[in-house]
Amino acid sequence: MDLIKKSYLGLAFAACLTHSTANASWANVYCAKEDGSDWYWLKDVDDNQVTISGFWGRYPLANFKYAQYFSVYKWEYKDVNDQCKDDYVAQPATSDKSGWYIFQIYSPYGDTYYAPGKYDIYELTANEICNYGFC
């Protein structure tokens, strides 16, 4: 396969993967060491788990692999991250059984970047790969 065709397939895969999973929702927030060696649920003054609104997405990696992220506005991320202990960073979760995900941060100027933290790498299933048109 020539370089141009490989580049096109990679871009098409990235576009499909990034835009297919954007769903407005809520995530629980926990604070963790960047290497994942320790973590705790972030709780409010009434001892309730802190939640944050945004949307889930997938960051495409090589060979049909991806990492999951939760997109939030910069000021919302700063608010929860500032509540974490020193040397801990805020991370999103769906439950205590969920994998490791990171935050994608939107700045007021439209720029995005990824917050530090541990994340798991996932592989697309054969079905998902075919659904994106790569079969």
mmCIF file of N, CA and C in Angstrom:
data_model
loop_
_atom_site.group_PDB
_atom_site.id
_atom_site.type_symbol
_atom_site.label_atom_id
_atom_site.label_comp_id
_atom_site.label_asym_id
_atom_site.label_seq_id
_atom_site.Cartn_x
_atom_site.Cartn_y
_atom_site.Cartn_z
ATOM 1 N N MET A 1 0.856 -1.172 0.000
ATOM 2 C CA MET A 1 0.000 0.000 0.000
ATOM 3 C C MET A 1 0.903 1.236 0.000
ATOM 4 N N ASP A 2 0.641 2.188 -0.884
ATOM 5 C CA ASP A 2 1.519 3.354 -0.949
ATOM 6 C C ASP A 2 1.266 4.326 0.203
ATOM 7 N N LEU A 3 2.192 5.241 0.378
ATOM 8 C CA LEU A 3 2.165 6.159 1.516
ATOM 9 C C LEU A 3 0.915 7.036 1.525
ATOM 10 N N ILE A 4 0.486 7.517 0.374
ATOM 11 C CA ILE A 4 -0.694 8.390 0.312
ATOM 12 C C ILE A 4 -1.939 7.635 0.748
ATOM 13 N N LYS A 5 -2.086 6.397 0.278
ATOM 14 C CA LYS A 5 -3.254 5.611 0.660
ATOM 15 C C LYS A 5 -3.231 5.299 2.156
ATOM 16 N N LYS A 6 -2.061 4.967 2.703
ATOM 17 C CA LYS A 6 -1.944 4.710 4.139
ATOM 18 C C LYS A 6 -2.308 5.958 4.933
ATOM 19 N N SER A 7 -1.823 7.121 4.493
ATOM 20 C CA SER A 7 -2.126 8.372 5.193
ATOM 21 C C SER A 7 -3.615 8.659 5.164
ATOM 22 N N TYR A 8 -4.245 8.452 4.018
ATOM 23 C CA TYR A 8 -5.681 8.688 3.897
ATOM 24 C C TYR A 8 -6.465 7.765 4.825
ATOM 25 N N LEU A 9 -6.101 6.476 4.842
ATOM 26 C CA LEU A 9 -6.804 5.532 5.712
ATOM 27 C C LEU A 9 -6.626 5.908 7.178
ATOM 28 N N GLY A 10 -5.423 6.332 7.548
ATOM 29 C CA GLY A 10 -5.184 6.746 8.929
ATOM 30 C C GLY A 10 -6.011 7.960 9.310
ATOM 31 N N LEU A 11 -6.088 8.941 8.423
ATOM 32 C CA LEU A 11 -6.899 10.135 8.693
ATOM 33 C C LEU A 11 -8.379 9.791 8.754
ATOM 34 N N ALA A 12 -8.833 8.934 7.868
ATOM 35 C CA ALA A 12 -10.244 8.532 7.875
ATOM 36 C C ALA A 12 -10.571 7.795 9.172
ATOM 37 N N PHE A 13 -9.690 6.904 9.601
ATOM 38 C CA PHE A 13 -9.876 6.178 10.848
ATOM 39 C C PHE A 13 -9.945 7.147 12.019
ATOM 40 N N ALA A 14 -9.027 8.095 12.069
ATOM 41 C CA ALA A 14 -9.000 9.067 13.158
ATOM 42 C C ALA A 14 -10.272 9.903 13.182
ATOM 43 N N ALA A 15 -10.731 10.344 12.029
ATOM 44 C CA ALA A 15 -11.945 11.160 11.969
ATOM 45 C C ALA A 15 -13.157 10.364 12.418
ATOM 46 N N CYS A 16 -13.297 9.148 11.952
ATOM 47 C CA CYS A 16 -14.441 8.314 12.351
ATOM 48 C C CYS A 16 -14.421 8.028 13.843
ATOM 49 N N LEU A 17 -13.276 7.659 14.347
ATOM 50 C CA LEU A 17 -13.155 7.286 15.750
ATOM 51 C C LEU A 17 -13.414 8.472 16.665
ATOM 52 N N THR A 18 -12.889 9.635 16.322
ATOM 53 C CA THR A 18 -13.043 10.815 17.156
ATOM 54 C C THR A 18 -14.472 11.305 17.186
ATOM 55 N N HIS A 19 -15.150 11.323 16.056
ATOM 56 C CA HIS A 19 -16.486 11.903 15.994
ATOM 57 C C HIS A 19 -17.604 10.922 16.308
ATOM 58 N N SER A 20 -17.336 9.656 16.327
ATOM 59 C CA SER A 20 -18.410 8.684 16.506
ATOM 60 C C SER A 20 -18.843 8.506 17.949
ATOM 61 N N THR A 21 -18.027 8.922 18.904
ATOM 62 C CA THR A 21 -18.338 8.625 20.292
ATOM 63 C C THR A 21 -18.661 9.866 21.119
ATOM 64 N N ALA A 22 -18.855 11.003 20.470
ATOM 65 C CA ALA A 22 -19.117 12.241 21.206
ATOM 66 C C ALA A 22 -20.568 12.273 21.679
ATOM 67 N N ASN A 23 -20.780 11.987 22.961
ATOM 68 C CA ASN A 23 -22.117 12.003 23.556
ATOM 69 C C ASN A 23 -22.080 12.882 24.795
ATOM 70 N N ALA A 24 -22.982 13.862 24.847
ATOM 71 C CA ALA A 24 -23.055 14.710 26.041
ATOM 72 C C ALA A 24 -23.463 13.848 27.227
ATOM 73 N N SER A 25 -22.737 13.968 28.328
ATOM 74 C CA SER A 25 -23.045 13.152 29.497
ATOM 75 C C SER A 25 -22.325 13.699 30.726
ATOM 76 N N TRP A 26 -22.333 12.909 31.771
ATOM 77 C CA TRP A 26 -21.686 13.241 33.029
ATOM 78 C C TRP A 26 -20.642 12.186 33.354
ATOM 79 N N ALA A 27 -19.636 12.590 34.104
ATOM 80 C CA ALA A 27 -18.625 11.644 34.585
ATOM 81 C C ALA A 27 -18.376 11.912 36.058
ATOM 82 N N ASN A 28 -18.065 10.864 36.790
ATOM 83 C CA ASN A 28 -17.598 11.021 38.161
ATOM 84 C C ASN A 28 -16.144 11.462 38.095
ATOM 85 N N VAL A 29 -15.678 12.115 39.132
ATOM 86 C CA VAL A 29 -14.295 12.587 39.162
ATOM 87 C C VAL A 29 -13.566 11.918 40.319
ATOM 88 N N TYR A 30 -12.377 11.444 40.057
ATOM 89 C CA TYR A 30 -11.509 10.957 41.119
ATOM 90 C C TYR A 30 -10.157 11.627 40.969
ATOM 91 N N CYS A 31 -9.378 11.607 42.006
ATOM 92 C CA CYS A 31 -8.039 12.180 42.001
ATOM 93 C C CYS A 31 -7.049 11.028 42.089
ATOM 94 N N ALA A 32 -6.014 11.080 41.251
ATOM 95 C CA ALA A 32 -5.054 9.979 41.209
ATOM 96 C C ALA A 32 -3.643 10.507 41.007
ATOM 97 N N LYS A 33 -2.692 9.717 41.449
ATOM 98 C CA LYS A 33 -1.304 9.990 41.087
ATOM 99 C C LYS A 33 -1.188 9.724 39.586
ATOM 100 N N GLU A 34 -0.322 10.465 38.907
ATOM 101 C CA GLU A 34 -0.223 10.340 37.453
ATOM 102 C C GLU A 34 0.095 8.925 36.992
ATOM 103 N N ASP A 35 0.790 8.154 37.812
ATOM 104 C CA ASP A 35 1.125 6.781 37.423
ATOM 105 C C ASP A 35 0.052 5.772 37.837
ATOM 106 N N GLY A 36 -1.024 6.251 38.475
ATOM 107 C CA GLY A 36 -2.119 5.368 38.881
ATOM 108 C C GLY A 36 -1.851 4.568 40.142
ATOM 109 N N SER A 37 -0.773 4.869 40.848
ATOM 110 C CA SER A 37 -0.420 4.073 42.028
ATOM 111 C C SER A 37 -1.349 4.303 43.220
ATOM 112 N N ASP A 38 -2.103 5.392 43.226
ATOM 113 C CA ASP A 38 -3.040 5.668 44.306
ATOM 114 C C ASP A 38 -4.126 6.581 43.762
ATOM 115 N N TRP A 39 -5.345 6.436 44.294
ATOM 116 C CA TRP A 39 -6.439 7.303 43.864
ATOM 117 C C TRP A 39 -7.519 7.340 44.929
ATOM 118 N N TYR A 40 -8.397 8.336 44.830
ATOM 119 C CA TYR A 40 -9.548 8.443 45.726
ATOM 120 C C TYR A 40 -10.642 9.226 44.995
ATOM 121 N N TRP A 41 -11.912 8.945 45.350
ATOM 122 C CA TRP A 41 -13.035 9.683 44.774
ATOM 123 C C TRP A 41 -13.009 11.112 45.284
ATOM 124 N N LEU A 42 -13.257 12.067 44.400
ATOM 125 C CA LEU A 42 -13.392 13.454 44.809
ATOM 126 C C LEU A 42 -14.813 13.649 45.329
ATOM 127 N N LYS A 43 -14.929 14.170 46.537
ATOM 128 C CA LYS A 43 -16.249 14.343 47.168
ATOM 129 C C LYS A 43 -16.466 15.799 47.549
ATOM 130 N N ASP A 44 -17.734 16.208 47.556
ATOM 131 C CA ASP A 44 -18.073 17.576 47.946
ATOM 132 C C ASP A 44 -18.208 17.665 49.467
ATOM 133 N N VAL A 45 -18.617 18.826 49.967
ATOM 134 C CA VAL A 45 -18.709 19.034 51.421
ATOM 135 C C VAL A 45 -19.771 18.156 52.075
ATOM 136 N N ASP A 46 -20.736 17.659 51.289
ATOM 137 C CA ASP A 46 -21.777 16.764 51.811
ATOM 138 C C ASP A 46 -21.418 15.290 51.625
ATOM 139 N N ASP A 47 -20.173 15.012 51.260
ATOM 140 C CA ASP A 47 -19.670 13.652 51.060
ATOM 141 C C ASP A 47 -20.280 12.953 49.834
ATOM 142 N N ASN A 48 -20.733 13.728 48.847
ATOM 143 C CA ASN A 48 -21.244 13.165 47.591
ATOM 144 C C ASN A 48 -20.127 13.182 46.548
ATOM 145 N N GLN A 49 -20.115 12.167 45.685
ATOM 146 C CA GLN A 49 -19.127 12.144 44.608
ATOM 147 C C GLN A 49 -19.320 13.352 43.701
ATOM 148 N N VAL A 50 -18.221 13.970 43.333
ATOM 149 C CA VAL A 50 -18.256 15.115 42.427
ATOM 150 C C VAL A 50 -18.417 14.595 40.994
ATOM 151 N N THR A 51 -19.296 15.265 40.241
ATOM 152 C CA THR A 51 -19.487 14.923 38.833
ATOM 153 C C THR A 51 -19.173 16.150 37.987
ATOM 154 N N ILE A 52 -18.958 15.903 36.705
ATOM 155 C CA ILE A 52 -18.639 16.970 35.766
ATOM 156 C C ILE A 52 -19.319 16.650 34.436
ATOM 157 N N SER A 53 -19.788 17.686 33.743
ATOM 158 C CA SER A 53 -20.457 17.460 32.459
ATOM 159 C C SER A 53 -19.472 17.640 31.308
ATOM 160 N N GLY A 54 -19.725 16.922 30.243
ATOM 161 C CA GLY A 54 -18.870 16.981 29.063
ATOM 162 C C GLY A 54 -19.283 15.916 28.083
ATOM 163 N N PHE A 55 -18.337 15.425 27.309
ATOM 164 C CA PHE A 55 -18.650 14.319 26.409
ATOM 165 C C PHE A 55 -17.466 13.375 26.279
ATOM 166 N N TRP A 56 -17.798 12.108 26.077
ATOM 167 C CA TRP A 56 -16.794 11.058 25.921
ATOM 168 C C TRP A 56 -16.304 11.022 24.488
ATOM 169 N N GLY A 57 -15.046 10.722 24.327
ATOM 170 C CA GLY A 57 -14.464 10.572 22.999
ATOM 171 C C GLY A 57 -13.341 9.551 23.030
ATOM 172 N N ARG A 58 -12.860 9.253 21.855
ATOM 173 C CA ARG A 58 -11.746 8.309 21.721
ATOM 174 C C ARG A 58 -10.608 8.999 20.982
ATOM 175 N N TYR A 59 -9.412 8.861 21.510
ATOM 176 C CA TYR A 59 -8.223 9.405 20.870
ATOM 177 C C TYR A 59 -7.565 8.264 20.095
ATOM 178 N N PRO A 60 -7.520 8.380 18.759
ATOM 179 C CA PRO A 60 -6.967 7.279 17.960
ATOM 180 C C PRO A 60 -5.454 7.147 18.111
ATOM 181 N N LEU A 61 -5.017 5.931 18.267
ATOM 182 C CA LEU A 61 -3.599 5.588 18.325
ATOM 183 C C LEU A 61 -3.293 4.692 17.127
ATOM 184 N N ALA A 62 -2.093 4.243 16.983
ATOM 185 C CA ALA A 62 -1.702 3.380 15.858
ATOM 186 C C ALA A 62 -2.368 2.006 15.938
ATOM 187 N N ASN A 63 -2.509 1.373 14.791
ATOM 188 C CA ASN A 63 -2.977 -0.015 14.680
ATOM 189 C C ASN A 63 -4.354 -0.252 15.295
ATOM 190 N N PHE A 64 -5.287 0.647 15.019
ATOM 191 C CA PHE A 64 -6.679 0.522 15.471
ATOM 192 C C PHE A 64 -6.799 0.432 16.990
ATOM 193 N N LYS A 65 -5.941 1.150 17.685
ATOM 194 C CA LYS A 65 -6.016 1.250 19.135
ATOM 195 C C LYS A 65 -6.437 2.667 19.490
ATOM 196 N N TYR A 66 -6.934 2.845 20.695
ATOM 197 C CA TYR A 66 -7.378 4.170 21.121
ATOM 198 C C TYR A 66 -7.324 4.288 22.640
ATOM 199 N N ALA A 67 -7.371 5.528 23.080
ATOM 200 C CA ALA A 67 -7.517 5.846 24.498
ATOM 201 C C ALA A 67 -8.808 6.643 24.631
ATOM 202 N N GLN A 68 -9.484 6.516 25.752
ATOM 203 C CA GLN A 68 -10.725 7.256 25.965
ATOM 204 C C GLN A 68 -10.457 8.514 26.777
ATOM 205 N N TYR A 69 -11.201 9.556 26.442
ATOM 206 C CA TYR A 69 -11.092 10.815 27.174
ATOM 207 C C TYR A 69 -12.478 11.389 27.431
ATOM 208 N N PHE A 70 -12.531 12.348 28.334
ATOM 209 C CA PHE A 70 -13.770 13.064 28.634
ATOM 210 C C PHE A 70 -13.473 14.544 28.432
ATOM 211 N N SER A 71 -14.155 15.177 27.480
ATOM 212 C CA SER A 71 -13.909 16.581 27.140
ATOM 213 C C SER A 71 -14.694 17.519 28.044
ATOM 214 N N VAL A 72 -13.993 18.503 28.593
ATOM 215 C CA VAL A 72 -14.605 19.508 29.467
ATOM 216 C C VAL A 72 -13.946 20.855 29.177
ATOM 217 N N TYR A 73 -14.616 21.913 29.612
ATOM 218 C CA TYR A 73 -14.035 23.238 29.489
ATOM 219 C C TYR A 73 -12.929 23.431 30.509
ATOM 220 N N LYS A 74 -11.968 24.267 30.153
ATOM 221 C CA LYS A 74 -10.784 24.487 30.978
ATOM 222 C C LYS A 74 -11.137 24.891 32.409
ATOM 223 N N TRP A 75 -12.076 25.815 32.573
ATOM 224 C CA TRP A 75 -12.416 26.290 33.922
ATOM 225 C C TRP A 75 -13.088 25.197 34.755
ATOM 226 N N GLU A 76 -13.825 24.281 34.107
ATOM 227 C CA GLU A 76 -14.437 23.177 34.854
ATOM 228 C C GLU A 76 -13.368 22.187 35.316
ATOM 229 N N TYR A 77 -12.414 21.899 34.418
ATOM 230 C CA TYR A 77 -11.325 21.007 34.803
ATOM 231 C C TYR A 77 -10.507 21.629 35.938
ATOM 232 N N LYS A 78 -10.179 22.905 35.798
ATOM 233 C CA LYS A 78 -9.385 23.583 36.827
ATOM 234 C C LYS A 78 -10.091 23.516 38.183
ATOM 235 N N ASP A 79 -11.406 23.685 38.172
ATOM 236 C CA ASP A 79 -12.173 23.644 39.418
ATOM 237 C C ASP A 79 -12.021 22.296 40.127
ATOM 238 N N VAL A 80 -12.183 21.193 39.403
ATOM 239 C CA VAL A 80 -12.066 19.882 40.057
ATOM 240 C C VAL A 80 -10.613 19.530 40.351
ATOM 241 N N ASN A 81 -9.713 19.872 39.444
ATOM 242 C CA ASN A 81 -8.306 19.530 39.654
ATOM 243 C C ASN A 81 -7.738 20.265 40.867
ATOM 244 N N ASP A 82 -8.170 21.496 41.077
ATOM 245 C CA ASP A 82 -7.699 22.262 42.237
ATOM 246 C C ASP A 82 -8.167 21.668 43.563
ATOM 247 N N GLN A 83 -9.192 20.825 43.525
ATOM 248 C CA GLN A 83 -9.689 20.189 44.746
ATOM 249 C C GLN A 83 -8.901 18.927 45.114
ATOM 250 N N CYS A 84 -8.075 18.446 44.197
ATOM 251 C CA CYS A 84 -7.269 17.251 44.466
ATOM 252 C C CYS A 84 -6.075 17.614 45.345
ATOM 253 N N LYS A 85 -5.606 16.613 46.106
ATOM 254 C CA LYS A 85 -4.410 16.790 46.934
ATOM 255 C C LYS A 85 -3.209 17.092 46.030
ATOM 256 N N ASP A 86 -2.155 17.649 46.635
ATOM 257 C CA ASP A 86 -0.904 17.865 45.898
ATOM 258 C C ASP A 86 -0.414 16.534 45.332
ATOM 259 N N ASP A 87 0.146 16.574 44.142
ATOM 260 C CA ASP A 87 0.683 15.399 43.435
ATOM 261 C C ASP A 87 -0.395 14.447 42.943
ATOM 262 N N TYR A 88 -1.662 14.866 42.937
ATOM 263 C CA TYR A 88 -2.766 14.091 42.378
ATOM 264 C C TYR A 88 -3.417 14.929 41.282
ATOM 265 N N VAL A 89 -3.959 14.266 40.266
ATOM 266 C CA VAL A 89 -4.645 14.960 39.180
ATOM 267 C C VAL A 89 -6.067 14.417 39.050
ATOM 268 N N ALA A 90 -6.965 15.273 38.611
ATOM 269 C CA ALA A 90 -8.356 14.856 38.405
ATOM 270 C C ALA A 90 -8.442 13.975 37.165
ATOM 271 N N GLN A 91 -9.256 12.919 37.275
ATOM 272 C CA GLN A 91 -9.493 12.018 36.153
ATOM 273 C C GLN A 91 -10.972 11.635 36.129
ATOM 274 N N PRO A 92 -11.526 11.366 34.925
ATOM 275 C CA PRO A 92 -12.943 11.005 34.806
ATOM 276 C C PRO A 92 -13.165 9.505 34.950
ATOM 277 N N ALA A 93 -14.374 9.141 35.371
ATOM 278 C CA ALA A 93 -14.730 7.723 35.492
ATOM 279 C C ALA A 93 -16.232 7.561 35.319
ATOM 280 N N THR A 94 -16.636 6.373 34.920
ATOM 281 C CA THR A 94 -18.065 6.051 34.851
ATOM 282 C C THR A 94 -18.503 5.317 36.107
ATOM 283 N N SER A 95 -17.573 4.606 36.725
ATOM 284 C CA SER A 95 -17.836 3.867 37.966
ATOM 285 C C SER A 95 -16.497 3.453 38.559
ATOM 286 N N ASP A 96 -16.548 2.772 39.709
ATOM 287 C CA ASP A 96 -15.289 2.304 40.295
ATOM 288 C C ASP A 96 -14.716 1.106 39.541
ATOM 289 N N LYS A 97 -15.454 0.571 38.584
ATOM 290 C CA LYS A 97 -14.985 -0.554 37.771
ATOM 291 C C LYS A 97 -14.494 -0.101 36.392
ATOM 292 N N SER A 98 -14.601 1.214 36.103
ATOM 293 C CA SER A 98 -14.216 1.699 34.780
ATOM 294 C C SER A 98 -12.704 1.686 34.621
ATOM 295 N N GLY A 99 -12.278 1.801 33.385
ATOM 296 C CA GLY A 99 -10.853 1.853 33.096
ATOM 297 C C GLY A 99 -10.275 3.219 33.443
ATOM 298 N N TRP A 100 -9.028 3.402 33.067
ATOM 299 C CA TRP A 100 -8.347 4.676 33.287
ATOM 300 C C TRP A 100 -8.561 5.557 32.066
ATOM 301 N N TYR A 101 -9.128 6.734 32.283
ATOM 302 C CA TYR A 101 -9.379 7.700 31.214
ATOM 303 C C TYR A 101 -8.768 9.036 31.630
ATOM 304 N N ILE A 102 -8.580 9.918 30.651
ATOM 305 C CA ILE A 102 -8.048 11.251 30.944
ATOM 306 C C ILE A 102 -9.037 12.306 30.482
ATOM 307 N N PHE A 103 -8.786 13.536 30.888
ATOM 308 C CA PHE A 103 -9.586 14.663 30.443
ATOM 309 C C PHE A 103 -8.959 15.290 29.205
ATOM 310 N N GLN A 104 -9.822 15.657 28.262
ATOM 311 C CA GLN A 104 -9.429 16.530 27.164
ATOM 312 C C GLN A 104 -9.956 17.909 27.567
ATOM 313 N N ILE A 105 -9.118 18.914 27.498
ATOM 314 C CA ILE A 105 -9.463 20.243 27.979
ATOM 315 C C ILE A 105 -9.672 21.191 26.796
ATOM 316 N N TYR A 106 -10.799 21.921 26.814
ATOM 317 C CA TYR A 106 -11.063 22.961 25.827
ATOM 318 C C TYR A 106 -10.725 24.304 26.439
ATOM 319 N N SER A 107 -9.884 25.075 25.759
ATOM 320 C CA SER A 107 -9.578 26.421 26.235
ATOM 321 C C SER A 107 -10.626 27.389 25.690
ATOM 322 N N PRO A 108 -10.698 28.596 26.252
ATOM 323 C CA PRO A 108 -11.664 29.585 25.753
ATOM 324 C C PRO A 108 -11.405 29.982 24.297
ATOM 325 N N TYR A 109 -10.216 29.707 23.789
ATOM 326 C CA TYR A 109 -9.850 30.093 22.426
ATOM 327 C C TYR A 109 -10.035 28.960 21.424
ATOM 328 N N GLY A 110 -10.611 27.861 21.867
ATOM 329 C CA GLY A 110 -10.872 26.743 20.975
ATOM 330 C C GLY A 110 -9.773 25.705 20.900
ATOM 331 N N ASP A 111 -8.659 25.939 21.553
ATOM 332 C CA ASP A 111 -7.569 24.962 21.575
ATOM 333 C C ASP A 111 -7.943 23.811 22.499
ATOM 334 N N THR A 112 -7.414 22.634 22.215
ATOM 335 C CA THR A 112 -7.619 21.499 23.107
ATOM 336 C C THR A 112 -6.264 20.903 23.481
ATOM 337 N N TYR A 113 -6.228 20.320 24.648
ATOM 338 C CA TYR A 113 -5.048 19.586 25.081
ATOM 339 C C TYR A 113 -5.508 18.526 26.073
ATOM 340 N N TYR A 114 -4.629 17.601 26.396
ATOM 341 C CA TYR A 114 -4.966 16.508 27.301
ATOM 342 C C TYR A 114 -4.312 16.731 28.656
ATOM 343 N N ALA A 115 -5.103 16.540 29.701
ATOM 344 C CA ALA A 115 -4.596 16.670 31.062
ATOM 345 C C ALA A 115 -3.699 15.478 31.376
ATOM 346 N N PRO A 116 -2.787 15.643 32.298
ATOM 347 C CA PRO A 116 -1.949 14.506 32.688
ATOM 348 C C PRO A 116 -2.778 13.452 33.406
ATOM 349 N N GLY A 117 -2.276 12.240 33.390
ATOM 350 C CA GLY A 117 -2.941 11.148 34.082
ATOM 351 C C GLY A 117 -2.689 9.825 33.407
ATOM 352 N N LYS A 118 -3.093 8.785 34.077
ATOM 353 C CA LYS A 118 -2.956 7.424 33.554
ATOM 354 C C LYS A 118 -4.144 7.131 32.642
ATOM 355 N N TYR A 119 -3.899 6.383 31.574
ATOM 356 C CA TYR A 119 -4.985 5.956 30.695
ATOM 357 C C TYR A 119 -4.713 4.565 30.149
ATOM 358 N N ASP A 120 -5.798 3.836 29.907
ATOM 359 C CA ASP A 120 -5.710 2.509 29.311
ATOM 360 C C ASP A 120 -5.756 2.630 27.800
ATOM 361 N N ILE A 121 -5.178 1.652 27.129
ATOM 362 C CA ILE A 121 -5.225 1.580 25.668
ATOM 363 C C ILE A 121 -6.146 0.436 25.295
ATOM 364 N N TYR A 122 -7.081 0.725 24.395
ATOM 365 C CA TYR A 122 -8.078 -0.247 23.961
ATOM 366 C C TYR A 122 -7.889 -0.547 22.479
ATOM 367 N N GLU A 123 -8.404 -1.696 22.068
ATOM 368 C CA GLU A 123 -8.368 -2.070 20.656
ATOM 369 C C GLU A 123 -9.784 -2.118 20.112
ATOM 370 N N LEU A 124 -9.939 -1.627 18.875
ATOM 371 C CA LEU A 124 -11.237 -1.745 18.228
ATOM 372 C C LEU A 124 -11.529 -3.208 17.954
ATOM 373 N N THR A 125 -12.795 -3.571 18.027
ATOM 374 C CA THR A 125 -13.189 -4.928 17.675
ATOM 375 C C THR A 125 -13.208 -5.044 16.156
ATOM 376 N N ALA A 126 -13.223 -6.264 15.656
ATOM 377 C CA ALA A 126 -13.299 -6.486 14.209
ATOM 378 C C ALA A 126 -14.558 -5.829 13.636
ATOM 379 N N ASN A 127 -15.660 -5.923 14.377
ATOM 380 C CA ASN A 127 -16.915 -5.292 13.951
ATOM 381 C C ASN A 127 -16.756 -3.787 13.805
ATOM 382 N N GLU A 128 -16.144 -3.148 14.806
ATOM 383 C CA GLU A 128 -15.953 -1.698 14.758
ATOM 384 C C GLU A 128 -15.073 -1.302 13.582
ATOM 385 N N ILE A 129 -14.018 -2.069 13.342
ATOM 386 C CA ILE A 129 -13.134 -1.771 12.225
ATOM 387 C C ILE A 129 -13.912 -1.846 10.916
ATOM 388 N N CYS A 130 -14.734 -2.854 10.761
ATOM 389 C CA CYS A 130 -15.555 -2.987 9.549
ATOM 390 C C CYS A 130 -16.582 -1.850 9.455
ATOM 391 N N ASN A 131 -17.178 -1.467 10.587
ATOM 392 C CA ASN A 131 -18.144 -0.364 10.567
ATOM 393 C C ASN A 131 -17.518 0.937 10.095
ATOM 394 N N TYR A 132 -16.220 1.110 10.323
ATOM 395 C CA TYR A 132 -15.523 2.310 9.853
ATOM 396 C C TYR A 132 -15.087 2.168 8.392
ATOM 397 N N GLY A 133 -15.398 1.038 7.765
ATOM 398 C CA GLY A 133 -15.110 0.857 6.347
ATOM 399 C C GLY A 133 -13.733 0.334 6.024
ATOM 400 N N PHE A 134 -13.092 -0.334 6.960
ATOM 401 C CA PHE A 134 -11.736 -0.845 6.709
ATOM 402 C C PHE A 134 -11.698 -2.351 6.446
ATOM 403 N N CYS A 135 -12.841 -2.917 6.047
ATOM 404 C CA CYS A 135 -12.861 -4.358 5.719
ATOM 405 C C CYS A 135 -13.019 -4.536 4.227
#
